[in-house]
Amino acid sequence: MNGYWEGPKPEPQARTIEEMQEVLADPGCTSEQPLYFMYRDLARNESDREWLRQHHVRYDITVIPARTLCGEYVKTKGHYHTENPAGELYPEIYEVLEGTGHYLLQTRNADDVVMIEGTAGDKILIPPGYGHVTINPGREDLVMANLVSSEFSSNYGPYADLRGAAYYEMEGGALVKNPHYPGAPPVRYCNPVEVPELGIEKEVGLYDLIGRPRSVAFLNHPEQFMEIFADVTGGCLVMR
């Protein structure tokens, strides 16, 4: 956490190979080392923590070391989000602090699969209705922060049931289709987005949104901000 976190450093949660085998391209792959580390519910001081608590928002940092697992780039397990009280699925936003991340998004029935590449400073918005996996395709650690509603919970079950996401990213960058998604379309590619009207810009760190209620309100009330998600799932997508 040195270099990109100035506050108290809690013990991380470590994701082990045993927890990941069911979503890997090679479920028989083994590893003696943890695959990645999650620092949950961070705050630099008690004032920030109280503000986050009052606004029902959580700030996390995840560190994904650069490595491969039996030919597949290391990745997160993948999850979908639950519904808020208005019946809309919670969104999430990430910031790449260091390294390069590939964010593989998909709808619940995998009729849309999107890849977004992010490097330092980029923000990746996960729209309502999309699950996501983060992949480290680089030669250095991927360090990323996220802001998300503290009221939501992660649903890992669909990814586990279908042996991972619709595609596996293998060493060298090849995307291999998961046979459990026979109807999944080709991957669409998109650039990270900015939402200046909410203060979400490349040069502004996610942590700097603390103290700006409007900048984080979409995390708990996405139904009031649906227009900001349009560029993520529609117009900004480009084919390669």
mmCIF file of N, CA and C in Angstrom, residues 17 19 32 38 40 44 48 62 74 111 116-117 125 134 136 143 146 150 165 174 194 208 211 226 237:
data_model
loop_
_atom_site.group_PDB
_atom_site.id
_atom_site.type_symbol
_atom_site.label_atom_id
_atom_site.label_comp_id
_atom_site.label_asym_id
_atom_site.label_seq_id
_atom_site.Cartn_x
_atom_site.Cartn_y
_atom_site.Cartn_z
ATOM 1 N N ILE A 17 -6.145 -19.451 -4.386
ATOM 2 C CA ILE A 17 -6.426 -20.253 -5.572
ATOM 3 C C ILE A 17 -7.630 -21.165 -5.339
ATOM 4 N N GLU A 19 -10.306 -20.484 -3.775
ATOM 5 C CA GLU A 19 -11.521 -19.704 -3.984
ATOM 6 C C GLU A 19 -11.734 -19.345 -5.450
ATOM 7 N N GLU A 32 0.717 -21.571 -4.726
ATOM 8 C CA GLU A 32 1.010 -21.502 -3.296
ATOM 9 C C GLU A 32 0.876 -20.077 -2.759
ATOM 10 N N MET A 38 -7.308 -7.487 -1.076
ATOM 11 C CA MET A 38 -8.393 -6.505 -1.017
ATOM 12 C C MET A 38 -8.358 -5.775 0.325
ATOM 13 N N ARG A 40 -10.473 -3.311 2.342
ATOM 14 C CA ARG A 40 -11.857 -2.852 2.345
ATOM 15 C C ARG A 40 -12.096 -1.707 3.318
ATOM 16 N N ARG A 44 -8.840 7.848 5.404
ATOM 17 C CA ARG A 44 -7.577 8.412 5.873
ATOM 18 C C ARG A 44 -7.662 8.947 7.289
ATOM 19 N N ASP A 48 -13.234 11.653 7.474
ATOM 20 C CA ASP A 48 -13.594 11.046 6.197
ATOM 21 C C ASP A 48 -14.454 9.800 6.398
ATOM 22 N N THR A 62 -7.619 -2.553 -4.192
ATOM 23 C CA THR A 62 -7.290 -3.933 -4.526
ATOM 24 C C THR A 62 -5.944 -3.955 -5.237
ATOM 25 N N VAL A 74 -3.899 -13.347 -14.367
ATOM 26 C CA VAL A 74 -4.577 -13.321 -13.078
ATOM 27 C C VAL A 74 -5.708 -12.301 -13.120
ATOM 28 N N ASP A 111 -25.537 -11.137 -23.136
ATOM 29 C CA ASP A 111 -25.833 -10.713 -24.497
ATOM 30 C C ASP A 111 -25.059 -9.456 -24.874
ATOM 31 N N ILE A 116 -12.898 -2.809 -21.181
ATOM 32 C CA ILE A 116 -12.388 -1.455 -21.016
ATOM 33 C C ILE A 116 -10.980 -1.553 -20.447
ATOM 34 N N GLU A 117 -10.017 -0.942 -21.121
ATOM 35 C CA GLU A 117 -8.646 -0.905 -20.607
ATOM 36 C C GLU A 117 -8.416 0.394 -19.865
ATOM 37 N N LEU A 125 -16.397 2.996 -15.085
ATOM 38 C CA LEU A 125 -17.720 3.005 -14.487
ATOM 39 C C LEU A 125 -18.430 1.696 -14.815
ATOM 40 N N THR A 134 -11.941 -8.076 -13.229
ATOM 41 C CA THR A 134 -10.771 -7.253 -13.523
ATOM 42 C C THR A 134 -9.570 -8.158 -13.744
ATOM 43 N N ASN A 136 -5.356 -8.428 -14.760
ATOM 44 C CA ASN A 136 -4.063 -7.746 -14.846
ATOM 45 C C ASN A 136 -3.280 -8.340 -16.005
ATOM 46 N N VAL A 143 -2.850 -1.841 -9.268
ATOM 47 C CA VAL A 143 -3.405 -1.291 -8.030
ATOM 48 C C VAL A 143 -4.592 -0.427 -8.417
ATOM 49 N N ASN A 146 -11.730 1.682 -5.610
ATOM 50 C CA ASN A 146 -13.122 1.724 -6.038
ATOM 51 C C ASN A 146 -13.975 2.429 -4.997
ATOM 52 N N SER A 150 -22.142 1.243 0.280
ATOM 53 C CA SER A 150 -21.931 0.310 1.397
ATOM 54 C C SER A 150 -23.154 -0.546 1.653
ATOM 55 N N ALA A 165 -16.228 -15.765 -16.417
ATOM 56 C CA ALA A 165 -16.866 -14.828 -17.336
ATOM 57 C C ALA A 165 -17.013 -15.460 -18.715
ATOM 58 N N ALA A 174 -4.827 -13.111 -25.962
ATOM 59 C CA ALA A 174 -5.908 -13.810 -26.661
ATOM 60 C C ALA A 174 -7.115 -13.984 -25.746
ATOM 61 N N GLU A 194 -15.313 9.909 -18.686
ATOM 62 C CA GLU A 194 -15.290 10.947 -17.666
ATOM 63 C C GLU A 194 -16.697 11.535 -17.561
ATOM 64 N N ASP A 208 -10.767 11.979 -3.750
ATOM 65 C CA ASP A 208 -11.064 13.409 -3.688
ATOM 66 C C ASP A 208 -12.554 13.706 -3.828
ATOM 67 N N GLY A 211 -16.568 14.273 0.400
ATOM 68 C CA GLY A 211 -16.932 15.657 0.692
ATOM 69 C C GLY A 211 -17.769 16.292 -0.397
ATOM 70 N N MET A 226 -29.404 7.877 -14.704
ATOM 71 C CA MET A 226 -29.225 6.876 -15.752
ATOM 72 C C MET A 226 -28.525 7.429 -16.991
ATOM 73 N N LEU A 237 -18.658 3.004 -27.134
ATOM 74 C CA LEU A 237 -18.072 1.715 -27.513
ATOM 75 C C LEU A 237 -17.582 1.741 -28.954
#
